[in-house]
Coordinates of C-alpha atoms in Angstrom, one line a residue:
Chain Y
M30 CA 25.0 -9.4 1.3
G31 CA 21.5 -8.5 1.9
Y32 CA 20.3 -8.9 5.6
A33 CA 19.6 -11.6 6.9
D34 CA 16.3 -10.7 8.1
L35 CA 14.5 -6.8 9.7
R36 CA 16.1 -7.3 13.0
E37 CA 19.7 -6.5 11.0
Y38 CA 17.9 -3.9 9.0
I39 CA 16.3 -2.5 12.2
S40 CA 20.1 -2.2 13.1
A41 CA 21.3 0.1 10.6
L42 CA 18.2 1.9 10.8
D43 CA 19.9 3.3 14.3
E44 CA 23.0 3.4 13.1
A45 CA 21.6 5.3 10.0
G46 CA 19.8 8.2 12.1
E47 CA 16.8 6.7 11.6
L48 CA 15.2 4.2 13.9
A49 CA 13.7 6.1 17.4
R50 CA 13.4 2.5 20.1
V51 CA 10.3 4.0 22.1
K52 CA 10.8 2.2 25.6
D53 CA 7.4 4.2 27.5
E54 CA 4.2 2.1 27.2
V55 CA 2.0 2.7 24.4
D56 CA -1.5 2.1 23.1
W57 CA -2.0 0.0 20.3
N58 CA -5.3 1.9 20.0
L59 CA -4.5 5.1 18.2
E60 CA -1.7 6.4 19.9
I61 CA 0.9 4.1 17.3
G62 CA -1.4 5.1 13.9
A63 CA -1.5 8.8 15.6
V64 CA 3.0 8.8 15.7
M65 CA 3.7 6.8 12.7
R66 CA 1.1 9.5 10.6
R67 CA 2.9 12.2 12.2
S68 CA 6.4 10.0 11.2
Y69 CA 5.1 9.8 7.8
E70 CA 4.3 13.7 7.5
V71 CA 7.3 15.4 8.5
G72 CA 10.3 12.4 7.6
A73 CA 10.7 11.5 11.0
P74 CA 12.5 8.1 12.0
A75 CA 11.2 5.2 12.0
I76 CA 10.4 3.8 15.2
H77 CA 10.3 0.6 16.9
F78 CA 7.9 0.5 20.6
R79 CA 8.9 -1.8 22.7
N80 CA 6.7 -1.8 25.9
I81 CA 2.5 -1.8 24.1
K82 CA -0.1 -1.6 26.8
G83 CA -2.0 -4.5 27.4
Y84 CA 1.1 -6.7 26.5
G85 CA 4.1 -8.4 27.9
S86 CA 7.9 -6.8 26.6
E87 CA 8.5 -10.1 24.2
Y88 CA 6.5 -8.7 21.3
S89 CA 7.2 -5.4 19.6
V90 CA 6.3 -2.9 16.9
L91 CA 8.5 -1.7 13.8
G92 CA 6.4 1.1 12.5
A93 CA 6.6 3.3 9.3
P94 CA 9.1 1.0 8.5
M95 CA 9.8 2.3 5.1
G96 CA 8.0 5.6 5.1
R97 CA 9.3 9.2 4.0
G98 CA 13.2 8.8 5.5
R99 CA 15.1 11.7 7.6
H100 CA 17.9 11.9 5.2
G101 CA 15.5 12.4 2.4
Y102 CA 11.9 10.2 0.6
W103 CA 13.8 7.0 -0.2
S104 CA 17.0 7.3 2.5
R105 CA 15.3 4.2 4.5
L106 CA 14.8 2.8 0.6
A107 CA 17.8 2.6 0.2
I108 CA 19.8 1.6 3.2
A109 CA 17.9 -1.6 3.1
L110 CA 19.4 -1.8 -0.5
E111 CA 22.4 -1.3 2.0
L112 CA 23.1 2.3 -0.7
D113 CA 24.3 5.9 1.2
P114 CA 21.2 7.3 2.4
H115 CA 21.0 10.5 0.6
I116 CA 22.0 8.4 -2.7
S117 CA 20.4 10.8 -6.2
Y118 CA 16.6 9.4 -6.8
Q119 CA 17.8 8.8 -10.3
E120 CA 20.8 6.6 -8.8
L121 CA 18.7 4.8 -6.6
R122 CA 16.4 4.1 -9.0
E123 CA 19.6 2.9 -11.7
E124 CA 20.6 1.2 -9.5
F125 CA 17.3 -0.8 -8.7
I126 CA 17.0 -1.6 -12.3
R127 CA 20.6 -3.4 -12.0
R128 CA 19.5 -5.4 -9.2
I129 CA 15.6 -6.6 -10.4
T130 CA 16.9 -7.3 -13.9
S131 CA 18.8 -10.4 -11.4
P132 CA 17.2 -11.9 -10.7
I133 CA 18.5 -14.9 -8.1
R134 CA 16.9 -18.4 -7.2
P135 CA 15.9 -18.9 -4.1
Y136 CA 16.1 -21.9 -2.6
Q137 CA 14.5 -24.4 0.8
V138 CA 16.1 -25.5 3.8
S139 CA 14.2 -27.7 7.0
T140 CA 13.8 -25.4 8.8
G141 CA 14.8 -21.7 10.2
P142 CA 13.2 -19.0 12.8
C143 CA 10.6 -18.7 11.9
K144 CA 9.8 -21.7 12.9
E145 CA 10.5 -21.4 17.0
N146 CA 7.0 -21.0 17.7
V147 CA 3.8 -22.9 16.2
I148 CA 0.8 -23.1 16.9
S149 CA -1.9 -24.4 15.0
G150 CA -6.6 -25.1 14.7
P151 CA -8.1 -23.8 17.9
D152 CA -5.1 -22.3 19.0
V153 CA -4.2 -19.9 17.2
N154 CA -5.4 -16.0 18.3
L155 CA -4.5 -13.2 15.9
L156 CA -4.6 -11.1 19.0
Q157 CA -1.8 -12.8 20.3
F158 CA -0.1 -9.5 18.6
P159 CA -0.2 -6.3 19.2
V160 CA -1.8 -5.4 16.3
P161 CA -2.2 -0.9 15.9
Y162 CA -5.8 0.1 15.4
L163 CA -4.2 2.2 13.3
D164 CA -7.2 6.2 13.1
D165 CA -9.7 6.8 13.8
G166 CA -12.7 5.2 11.5
D167 CA -10.4 2.6 10.2
G168 CA -12.9 -0.9 9.8
G169 CA -10.6 -3.0 11.7
R170 CA -6.6 -4.1 13.1
Y171 CA -4.3 -4.7 10.2
I172 CA -1.9 -7.0 10.6
G173 CA -1.2 -7.4 7.0
T174 CA 0.7 -3.4 5.8
W175 CA 4.4 -4.8 5.5
A176 CA 4.0 -8.0 5.1
T177 CA 3.8 -10.5 2.2
T178 CA 0.9 -12.4 0.7
I179 CA 2.0 -15.3 -1.1
T180 CA 0.1 -17.9 -3.1
K181 CA 0.0 -20.3 -6.1
D182 CA -1.7 -20.2 -9.5
L183 CA -4.1 -23.3 -9.0
D184 CA -3.4 -24.4 -13.3
S185 CA 0.6 -23.3 -13.0
E186 CA 3.8 -23.6 -11.1
W187 CA 3.3 -19.2 -10.8
V188 CA 3.5 -17.7 -6.9
N189 CA 3.0 -14.2 -6.6
W190 CA 4.0 -12.8 -3.6
G191 CA 2.7 -8.9 -2.7
V192 CA 1.1 -7.0 -0.8
Y193 CA -1.8 -7.1 0.5
R194 CA -4.5 -5.8 3.7
Q195 CA -5.3 -7.6 6.1
A196 CA -7.9 -6.5 9.3
I197 CA -8.2 -9.1 12.2
Y198 CA -12.1 -10.9 12.1
S199 CA -12.2 -13.1 14.9
K200 CA -8.5 -14.3 16.6
R201 CA -8.4 -17.1 13.3
R202 CA -10.6 -15.1 10.9
A203 CA -8.7 -12.3 9.3
V204 CA -10.1 -9.9 5.4
G205 CA -8.7 -8.2 3.5
L206 CA -8.6 -6.0 0.4
I207 CA -8.5 -8.4 -2.9
L208 CA -8.5 -5.9 -6.2
P209 CA -9.7 -8.5 -8.9
S210 CA -6.0 -7.1 -11.7
S211 CA -4.4 -7.7 -8.5
H212 CA -1.9 -10.8 -8.7
M213 CA -4.0 -12.7 -6.6
G214 CA -7.2 -11.0 -7.4
Q215 CA -6.8 -13.3 -10.9
M216 CA -5.9 -16.4 -9.1
Y217 CA -8.4 -16.2 -6.6
Y218 CA -11.8 -14.7 -8.5
E219 CA -10.6 -16.0 -12.2
K220 CA -9.8 -19.9 -11.3
Y221 CA -10.4 -20.5 -7.6
E222 CA -13.7 -19.3 -7.0
P223 CA -15.5 -20.3 -9.6
K224 CA -14.2 -23.9 -9.9
G225 CA -14.6 -23.9 -6.0
K226 CA -11.3 -24.1 -4.9
A227 CA -10.1 -23.2 -1.5
M228 CA -6.6 -21.0 -2.5
P229 CA -4.1 -21.3 -0.1
F230 CA -2.3 -18.0 1.4
A231 CA 0.4 -17.8 3.0
I232 CA 1.2 -14.2 4.6
A233 CA 4.9 -14.0 5.6
I234 CA 5.2 -10.8 7.7
G235 CA 9.1 -8.8 9.0
T236 CA 11.3 -10.7 7.0
D237 CA 14.4 -9.2 4.8
P238 CA 13.2 -5.9 3.9
C239 CA 14.0 -6.8 -0.3
V240 CA 11.5 -9.2 0.4
T241 CA 8.4 -6.8 1.6
I242 CA 10.7 -4.4 -1.3
A243 CA 9.9 -7.5 -4.0
S244 CA 6.8 -8.2 -3.4
S245 CA 5.4 -4.2 -3.5
F246 CA 5.8 -3.2 -7.0
A247 CA 3.9 -3.9 -9.7
C248 CA 5.6 -7.3 -11.1
A249 CA 5.4 -8.1 -14.2
T250 CA 2.4 -10.8 -14.0
R251 CA 3.7 -14.2 -13.4
A252 CA 7.2 -12.4 -12.3
N253 CA 9.2 -13.9 -9.9
E254 CA 9.3 -12.1 -6.8
A255 CA 11.9 -14.3 -4.8
D256 CA 14.2 -13.8 -7.6
I257 CA 13.3 -10.1 -7.4
A258 CA 13.7 -10.5 -3.9
G259 CA 17.0 -12.7 -4.2
G260 CA 18.5 -10.2 -7.3
L261 CA 17.9 -7.0 -4.7
R262 CA 19.6 -8.5 -1.9
V263 CA 22.1 -10.0 -4.1
E264 CA 21.1 -13.6 -2.3
P265 CA 18.9 -15.6 -3.0
V266 CA 15.8 -16.2 0.2
Q267 CA 15.9 -18.4 2.2
L268 CA 12.6 -20.2 2.7
V269 CA 10.7 -22.7 4.5
K270 CA 7.9 -25.0 4.1
C271 CA 3.8 -23.6 5.4
E272 CA 3.0 -26.1 8.2
T273 CA -1.1 -26.6 6.9
N274 CA 0.0 -25.8 3.0
D275 CA 2.9 -26.1 0.2
L276 CA 3.5 -22.5 0.2
L277 CA 6.8 -21.7 1.1
V278 CA 8.1 -18.9 2.7
P279 CA 11.1 -16.7 4.1
A280 CA 12.6 -18.8 6.9
D281 CA 13.5 -15.9 8.5
S282 CA 9.8 -13.7 9.1
E283 CA 9.5 -12.9 11.7
I284 CA 5.0 -13.8 11.8
V285 CA 3.5 -16.3 9.8
V286 CA -0.2 -16.6 9.0
E287 CA -1.4 -19.7 6.1
G288 CA -4.2 -20.9 5.9
V289 CA -7.2 -20.9 3.6
I290 CA -9.2 -17.7 1.9
L291 CA -12.8 -20.3 1.0
P292 CA -14.9 -18.9 -2.7
H293 CA -18.0 -17.3 -2.7
E294 CA -16.5 -16.4 1.6
R295 CA -17.3 -12.8 2.4
L296 CA -17.3 -10.7 5.1
P297 CA -17.0 -6.5 6.0
E298 CA -13.6 -5.2 5.6
G299 CA -12.5 -1.4 5.4
P300 CA -12.4 0.6 5.2
F301 CA -9.0 1.9 6.1
G302 CA -6.7 4.8 4.1
D303 CA -4.7 4.0 0.5
I304 CA -2.2 5.3 -1.7
S305 CA -4.4 8.0 -3.1
G306 CA -4.0 9.8 0.3
Y307 CA -7.9 9.3 1.6
R308 CA -10.0 6.1 2.3
T309 CA -11.4 5.3 -0.8
L310 CA -12.7 2.5 -0.5
P311 CA -15.7 2.3 1.2
R312 CA -16.7 -0.7 4.1
R313 CA -18.1 -3.9 2.0
P314 CA -17.5 -7.7 1.8
R315 CA -14.9 -8.6 1.2
P316 CA -12.1 -11.8 1.2
V317 CA -12.3 -13.7 4.0
Y318 CA -8.3 -15.1 5.6
R319 CA -9.1 -18.2 7.5
V320 CA -5.6 -18.9 9.5
T321 CA -5.2 -22.5 10.2
C322 CA -1.5 -21.9 11.5
V323 CA 0.6 -19.8 13.2
T324 CA 4.0 -19.4 13.0
H325 CA 6.7 -17.0 14.3
R326 CA 10.3 -16.6 15.9
D327 CA 10.4 -15.9 19.7
N328 CA 10.1 -11.9 20.5
P329 CA 8.3 -11.5 17.3
I330 CA 8.9 -7.4 15.8
L331 CA 5.2 -6.5 13.8
P332 CA 6.3 -4.5 11.6
V333 CA 3.8 -1.9 10.8
A334 CA 2.5 0.6 7.9
A335 CA 0.3 3.3 7.8
S336 CA -0.9 4.1 4.6
G337 CA -3.2 6.9 3.4
G338 CA -1.6 10.5 4.0
P339 CA 1.6 11.1 2.9
T340 CA 4.4 10.4 2.3
N341 CA 4.2 6.1 3.6
E342 CA 6.7 2.8 2.3
E343 CA 3.3 2.0 -0.9
Q344 CA 3.5 5.4 -2.1
I345 CA 7.8 5.4 -1.8
L346 CA 7.8 1.6 -3.3
T347 CA 4.9 2.0 -6.2
C348 CA 6.3 5.1 -8.0
L349 CA 10.0 3.7 -7.8
G350 CA 9.0 0.9 -9.5
T351 CA 6.9 2.1 -11.9
D352 CA 9.5 4.7 -12.9
A353 CA 11.5 2.4 -13.1
Q354 CA 9.6 -0.4 -15.8
S355 CA 8.8 3.0 -17.5
M356 CA 12.4 3.8 -18.4
Q357 CA 13.2 0.3 -18.7
A358 CA 10.1 0.2 -21.3
F359 CA 12.6 3.6 -22.6
A360 CA 15.9 1.9 -22.9
K361 CA 13.8 -1.3 -25.2
R362 CA 12.4 0.9 -27.6
G363 CA 16.0 2.9 -28.2
W364 CA 13.9 5.8 -26.8
Q365 CA 16.4 9.1 -25.1
V366 CA 14.3 10.3 -22.7
S367 CA 16.2 12.0 -19.8
D368 CA 14.5 10.9 -16.7
C369 CA 10.6 10.3 -15.4
F370 CA 9.4 10.8 -11.7
S371 CA 6.3 9.5 -9.3
P372 CA 6.3 12.0 -7.1
P373 CA 5.6 9.0 -3.7
W374 CA 3.7 12.5 -2.1
M375 CA 0.9 12.5 -4.9
G376 CA 0.0 8.2 -4.2
A377 CA 0.7 6.8 -7.8
H378 CA -2.2 9.5 -9.2
Y379 CA 1.6 10.9 -11.6
M380 CA 4.0 11.1 -13.5
A381 CA 6.2 13.6 -15.3
I382 CA 8.2 13.0 -17.6
R383 CA 10.9 13.9 -20.0
T384 CA 12.0 14.4 -23.2
K385 CA 13.3 16.2 -26.3
M386 CA 10.8 15.4 -29.0
P387 CA 12.2 13.7 -31.8
Y388 CA 9.1 13.9 -34.3
M389 CA 5.1 14.6 -34.1
G390 CA 3.4 12.2 -32.2
F391 CA 6.2 11.4 -29.8
R392 CA 4.1 11.6 -27.3
D393 CA 1.5 9.6 -28.1
Q394 CA 4.3 6.7 -28.5
L395 CA 5.8 7.5 -24.9
I396 CA 1.8 7.1 -22.8
S397 CA 1.5 3.9 -24.8
A398 CA 4.8 2.5 -23.1
V399 CA 4.2 4.4 -20.2
R400 CA 0.7 2.4 -20.6
Q401 CA 2.5 -1.3 -21.0
T402 CA 4.2 -1.9 -18.2
T403 CA 2.7 -3.3 -15.2
G404 CA 3.3 -0.3 -12.5
G405 CA 2.6 2.1 -15.5
R406 CA -1.3 0.2 -16.9
M407 CA -3.5 2.5 -14.3
L408 CA -2.7 5.7 -14.2
P409 CA -4.5 8.6 -14.2
V410 CA -2.0 11.7 -15.6
I411 CA 0.7 11.3 -17.2
Q412 CA 2.9 14.8 -18.2
I413 CA 5.5 14.5 -21.2
L414 CA 8.0 17.6 -20.0
D415 CA 9.9 19.5 -22.5
D416 CA 13.8 18.3 -21.9
D417 CA 14.7 21.7 -20.4
V418 CA 12.4 20.7 -17.2
E419 CA 13.7 18.5 -14.3
P420 CA 10.7 16.3 -12.8
T421 CA 12.1 16.1 -9.8
D422 CA 11.4 20.1 -10.1
I423 CA 8.2 19.8 -9.1
E424 CA 8.4 23.7 -9.1
M425 CA 9.1 24.3 -12.5
V426 CA 7.3 20.9 -12.9
F427 CA 4.1 23.0 -12.5
H428 CA 5.2 26.5 -14.0
S429 CA 5.6 24.3 -17.5
W430 CA 1.4 22.7 -16.8
I431 CA 0.1 26.0 -16.6
T432 CA 2.6 28.3 -18.6
K433 CA 2.7 25.3 -22.0
C434 CA -0.6 23.9 -21.6
H435 CA -2.7 24.8 -24.5
P436 CA -6.4 23.8 -22.8
R437 CA -7.4 23.2 -26.8
R438 CA -4.3 21.4 -27.8
N439 CA -2.3 19.9 -25.0
I440 CA -5.2 18.1 -23.0
H441 CA -5.4 14.5 -23.8
I442 CA -8.6 13.1 -21.8
I443 CA -8.8 8.9 -22.0
N444 CA -12.0 6.8 -21.6
E445 CA -12.8 3.3 -20.6
T446 CA -9.3 3.2 -19.1
P447 CA -8.0 0.3 -16.1
V448 CA -7.1 2.8 -14.0
L449 CA -6.6 2.2 -10.0
P450 CA -10.1 2.0 -7.6
F451 CA -7.9 4.6 -4.9
V452 CA -8.2 7.4 -7.6
A453 CA -9.6 10.1 -5.3
S454 CA -11.0 11.8 -8.0
L455 CA -13.5 8.9 -9.1
E456 CA -17.4 8.6 -9.0
A457 CA -18.7 5.8 -6.2
S458 CA -19.6 3.6 -9.1
E459 CA -16.2 4.1 -11.3
R460 CA -15.2 2.5 -8.3
D461 CA -17.5 0.3 -7.1
A462 CA -17.3 -1.2 -11.1
L463 CA -13.0 -1.5 -10.9
E464 CA -13.5 -4.0 -7.2
D465 CA -15.8 -5.4 -8.9
H466 CA -14.7 -9.2 -10.2
N467 CA -17.4 -9.2 -13.4
R468 CA -16.8 -5.9 -15.2
R469 CA -13.7 -6.8 -15.9
Y470 CA -11.8 -3.3 -14.8
A471 CA -11.7 -0.9 -17.6
A472 CA -13.8 2.0 -16.1
G473 CA -12.2 4.5 -15.4
S474 CA -10.4 7.9 -17.2
S475 CA -6.8 8.5 -17.0
L476 CA -5.9 12.3 -18.3
F477 CA -2.4 13.3 -20.5
L478 CA -1.1 16.3 -20.3
D479 CA 1.2 17.7 -23.5
T480 CA 3.2 20.6 -21.3
T481 CA 6.4 20.4 -24.8
W482 CA 6.2 23.3 -26.8
P483 CA 5.1 21.9 -30.4
L484 CA 7.5 21.1 -32.5
D485 CA 6.1 23.1 -35.3
W486 CA 7.1 26.2 -33.6
D487 CA 9.4 28.5 -34.7
P488 CA 11.8 28.2 -32.2
V489 CA 13.8 31.8 -32.8
I490 CA 9.9 33.6 -33.3
A491 CA 7.0 31.1 -32.3
I492 CA 9.1 29.8 -28.1
P493 CA 8.9 31.9 -25.5
P494 CA 12.1 31.8 -24.9
R495 CA 12.5 31.6 -21.0
A496 CA 12.9 34.3 -18.5
S497 CA 16.0 32.7 -15.9
F498 CA 18.8 33.6 -14.6
V499 CA 20.0 30.7 -16.4
Q500 CA 18.6 30.6 -19.8
I501 CA 18.6 34.3 -20.2
Y502 CA 21.5 35.9 -19.2
P503 CA 25.4 34.7 -20.9
K504 CA 27.4 33.0 -19.9
E505 CA 29.8 35.8 -18.1
I506 CA 27.2 37.6 -17.0
Q507 CA 26.1 35.0 -14.7
E508 CA 29.9 34.2 -13.7
K509 CA 29.9 37.7 -12.8
V510 CA 27.1 37.9 -10.0
L511 CA 27.8 35.8 -9.0
A512 CA 31.0 36.1 -7.6
R513 CA 29.7 39.7 -6.1
W514 CA 26.5 38.4 -5.4
H515 CA 28.0 37.5 -0.9
T516 CA 31.2 40.5 -0.9
D517 CA 30.2 42.7 -2.8
Y518 CA 25.7 42.6 -2.8
G519 CA 26.1 41.3 0.1
F520 CA 23.4 38.9 -0.2
P521 CA 22.6 36.1 2.2
V522 CA 25.2 33.1 1.8
K523 CA 22.7 30.2 2.1
E524 CA 20.3 30.1 -1.1
K525 CA 19.0 27.8 -3.8
N526 CA 21.9 26.4 -5.2
V527 CA 22.2 27.5 -8.8
E528 CA 23.0 25.9 -12.4
I529 CA 25.2 27.9 -15.1
R530 CA 24.5 27.3 -18.3
R531 CA 27.4 25.6 -19.7
Chain J
M14 CA -12.0 5.9 23.4
S15 CA -15.0 5.2 25.4
A16 CA -15.9 1.3 24.8
G17 CA -18.7 0.2 23.7
Y18 CA -18.9 -0.5 19.9
Q19 CA -18.6 0.4 16.6
F20 CA -21.3 0.4 13.2
Y21 CA -20.9 1.4 9.5
D22 CA -22.9 2.8 7.1
T23 CA -22.8 0.3 4.5
Q24 CA -24.3 -0.6 0.9
M25 CA -25.5 -4.1 2.9
Q26 CA -25.4 -2.5 5.7
R27 CA -27.7 1.2 5.6
M28 CA -28.2 3.0 7.9
D29 CA -32.0 2.7 8.6
V30 CA -31.7 -0.5 10.4
L31 CA -31.0 1.7 13.1
K32 CA -34.5 1.8 14.5
E33 CA -36.1 2.3 17.9
G34 CA -36.4 -0.8 19.8
A35 CA -36.1 -2.6 17.3
E36 CA -33.9 -6.2 17.8
V37 CA -31.5 -6.4 14.5
E38 CA -28.5 -9.5 13.4
I39 CA -25.7 -6.3 12.8
H40 CA -22.3 -6.5 11.7
V41 CA -20.0 -4.3 14.4
L42 CA -16.5 -3.2 15.8
E43 CA -16.2 -4.8 19.4
R44 CA -13.8 -1.2 20.7
E45 CA -12.2 -3.4 23.3
T46 CA -10.9 -5.6 21.1
M47 CA -11.5 -3.3 18.1
C48 CA -12.2 -6.3 16.5
S49 CA -15.4 -6.9 13.8
K50 CA -18.9 -9.5 14.9
A51 CA -21.5 -10.6 13.6
V52 CA -24.8 -9.8 17.3
R53 CA -28.4 -10.2 17.9
A54 CA -28.4 -7.0 19.6
K55 CA -31.9 -5.1 20.2
L56 CA -31.1 -0.4 19.9
S57 CA -32.9 2.7 21.0
K58 CA -31.3 5.7 21.4
S59 CA -32.5 6.1 25.1
P60 CA -30.0 3.6 28.4
D61 CA -33.3 3.9 30.0
A62 CA -34.5 1.5 26.9
L63 CA -32.3 -1.3 27.0
E64 CA -30.3 -3.4 29.7
N65 CA -26.7 -3.2 30.0
A66 CA -26.7 -0.3 27.6
E67 CA -23.3 0.5 25.6
R68 CA -22.5 3.0 23.3
L69 CA -23.0 2.6 19.7
H70 CA -21.0 4.5 18.3
I71 CA -21.8 5.7 13.9
Y72 CA -19.6 5.9 11.3
G73 CA -19.7 6.4 7.6
R74 CA -18.4 3.3 5.2
L75 CA -15.1 5.9 4.4
G76 CA -15.3 5.8 8.1
V77 CA -16.7 9.2 9.0
P78 CA -17.8 9.1 12.6
L79 CA -20.8 10.7 12.7
P80 CA -23.1 12.6 15.2
D81 CA -26.2 10.1 15.8
T82 CA -25.7 9.4 19.1
W83 CA -27.1 5.1 19.4
Y84 CA -27.2 2.5 22.4
I85 CA -27.2 -1.5 21.8
Q86 CA -28.2 -4.3 24.1
V87 CA -26.2 -7.0 22.7
L88 CA -27.9 -10.0 23.0
E89 CA -26.6 -13.1 21.3
E90 CA -23.1 -13.6 19.3
L91 CA -23.8 -14.5 16.5
E92 CA -20.3 -16.7 15.0
E93 CA -19.9 -18.7 11.6
D94 CA -18.7 -21.6 10.8
E95 CA -15.2 -22.2 12.8
L96 CA -12.3 -23.3 11.2
V97 CA -11.2 -26.7 13.3
S98 CA -7.9 -28.2 12.2
D99 CA -4.4 -29.7 14.2
G100 CA -2.9 -29.1 11.6
A101 CA -2.5 -32.8 10.6
D102 CA -5.6 -33.3 8.6
V103 CA -5.9 -30.5 5.9
D104 CA -6.3 -32.2 2.5
H105 CA -8.6 -33.4 2.8
L106 CA -10.2 -29.9 5.4
L107 CA -10.0 -27.8 1.9
A108 CA -11.3 -31.2 -0.5
D109 CA -15.0 -30.6 2.4
M110 CA -14.1 -26.3 2.6
A111 CA -13.6 -26.5 -1.1
L112 CA -17.3 -26.9 -1.2
K113 CA -18.7 -25.6 1.7
P114 CA -20.2 -21.9 1.3
S115 CA -20.0 -19.5 4.4
E116 CA -22.6 -20.0 6.8
S117 CA -22.7 -16.4 8.3
F118 CA -25.2 -15.5 10.4
K119 CA -26.3 -18.5 10.7
K120 CA -24.5 -20.4 14.7
P121 CA -25.9 -18.7 17.4
R122 CA -22.0 -19.1 20.0
R123 CA -23.0 -18.0 22.6
Q124 CA -25.8 -16.7 24.5
V125 CA -24.2 -12.4 26.6

């Protein structure tokens, strides 16, 4: 079980029809980004760019490694987990929960493919890799978009793996966004920087996909993502020690960037597309990654994710992680919640929860449970659905919102809550506060929509019955109409499936 | 895309730093490499007013290109203190660096 490395994953994508190999020359300056952006928008395959202008044949880029798939939004994610690419979202989420709750500890090896080339000190040049300039107006060429940034807590054994963006500033320096609310932000702003210590880091680029999946979603604080990655791949991750610090990195990495982040050092960074689908955070001074060493495989492959417009890796994985944590939270409390769904194309701004209300006030408990999860604590919009609305059926979800949501009774605004600074509707001052580590990141507002019928409404005389084919006709009539649909009435064969109410 | 540089209007580097004939120290993105640089430069709205004038493309803080037309003559590239490590002396280096703040804009690297 588990792919040995990124290369095996690329082969699996190819076999499943989820990979395009581009042999013609492409430009790292905007062309690769434009191809990827279009791929996300139309659900085209991942792209292996083999011939990049100004770079030799030994370098290549894997674009959109786990973006919206050809066989569905989650098909490449399913392939990464060695599942059927046509698997339903609910089945995928259940398997995901099963694996992240069965962690497997990694083990250390003496060396690995990532050590095939070692470049340290003055010879380091991040521009040796064909790092694309993705979108016009970006603040630089981002080398860390689909990579695991590894840091260790200053005064404990906690090691964090996360996906944090890094733009190349110069040959041996990168600069990146580290939000104060993130785990790495907690380590840097609350521990290393106040004590005047340099924080060692390693960026593992191009690993087995489960490593990046584990790094992508918001695991609980102090969770060990290396163990979770092992659970996801059903096999331990092999780790190897860095050359210039004591951090351990996946041995199969295509590229490893090592170095330190000094306290109080900032350089301008951004803007860059983010999970919201916009570029929300302005260019401003952010922490600097000073690079001490780069190691890489022969013929390294640089995976690149273009955060921004839907539907990309960050959105798919963040939403799945939040849904999984929420379903775990509901199950832990013994609640009968049928389903929840955060549509990835809504950029981690929204979750719909389907449930049968057992008692008054249950809705507040539901919201509270979601907001206690690491992924759900910053969700700006949560909608509660009655049990007859499937949360992945966005037409019906929106219909519920518009028809059942009483403006006075069912719209709840919670002020002074933490939200992601990427929320597009935030005012500039709110956004600044969320990025300011001195202000403890509680500056936003969140919205909670109750689109369920009130429990004290009489189901016979007060709740309007849904006038739909499957809900207002006797079963016999439904079956009769469906049986005669094509043959007797002459309607076309292809149409949306209709389920008969049992 | 044409060569030259990109300038971003930001909170710490506002548009009003762009003044006709002014000599300024600014952060720009070099279009040839799309990497950042801190430079001492002379600015003008007319390419004829500068030697070796290159186009300076202006962007808002969220990366929206602005229509303003400016030109730049880079007089000097400025570079922060460089980290030099052969990997053998890292512990010592880390200890040193932990006490050393950035010296951004302080050290001229080379004349252009």
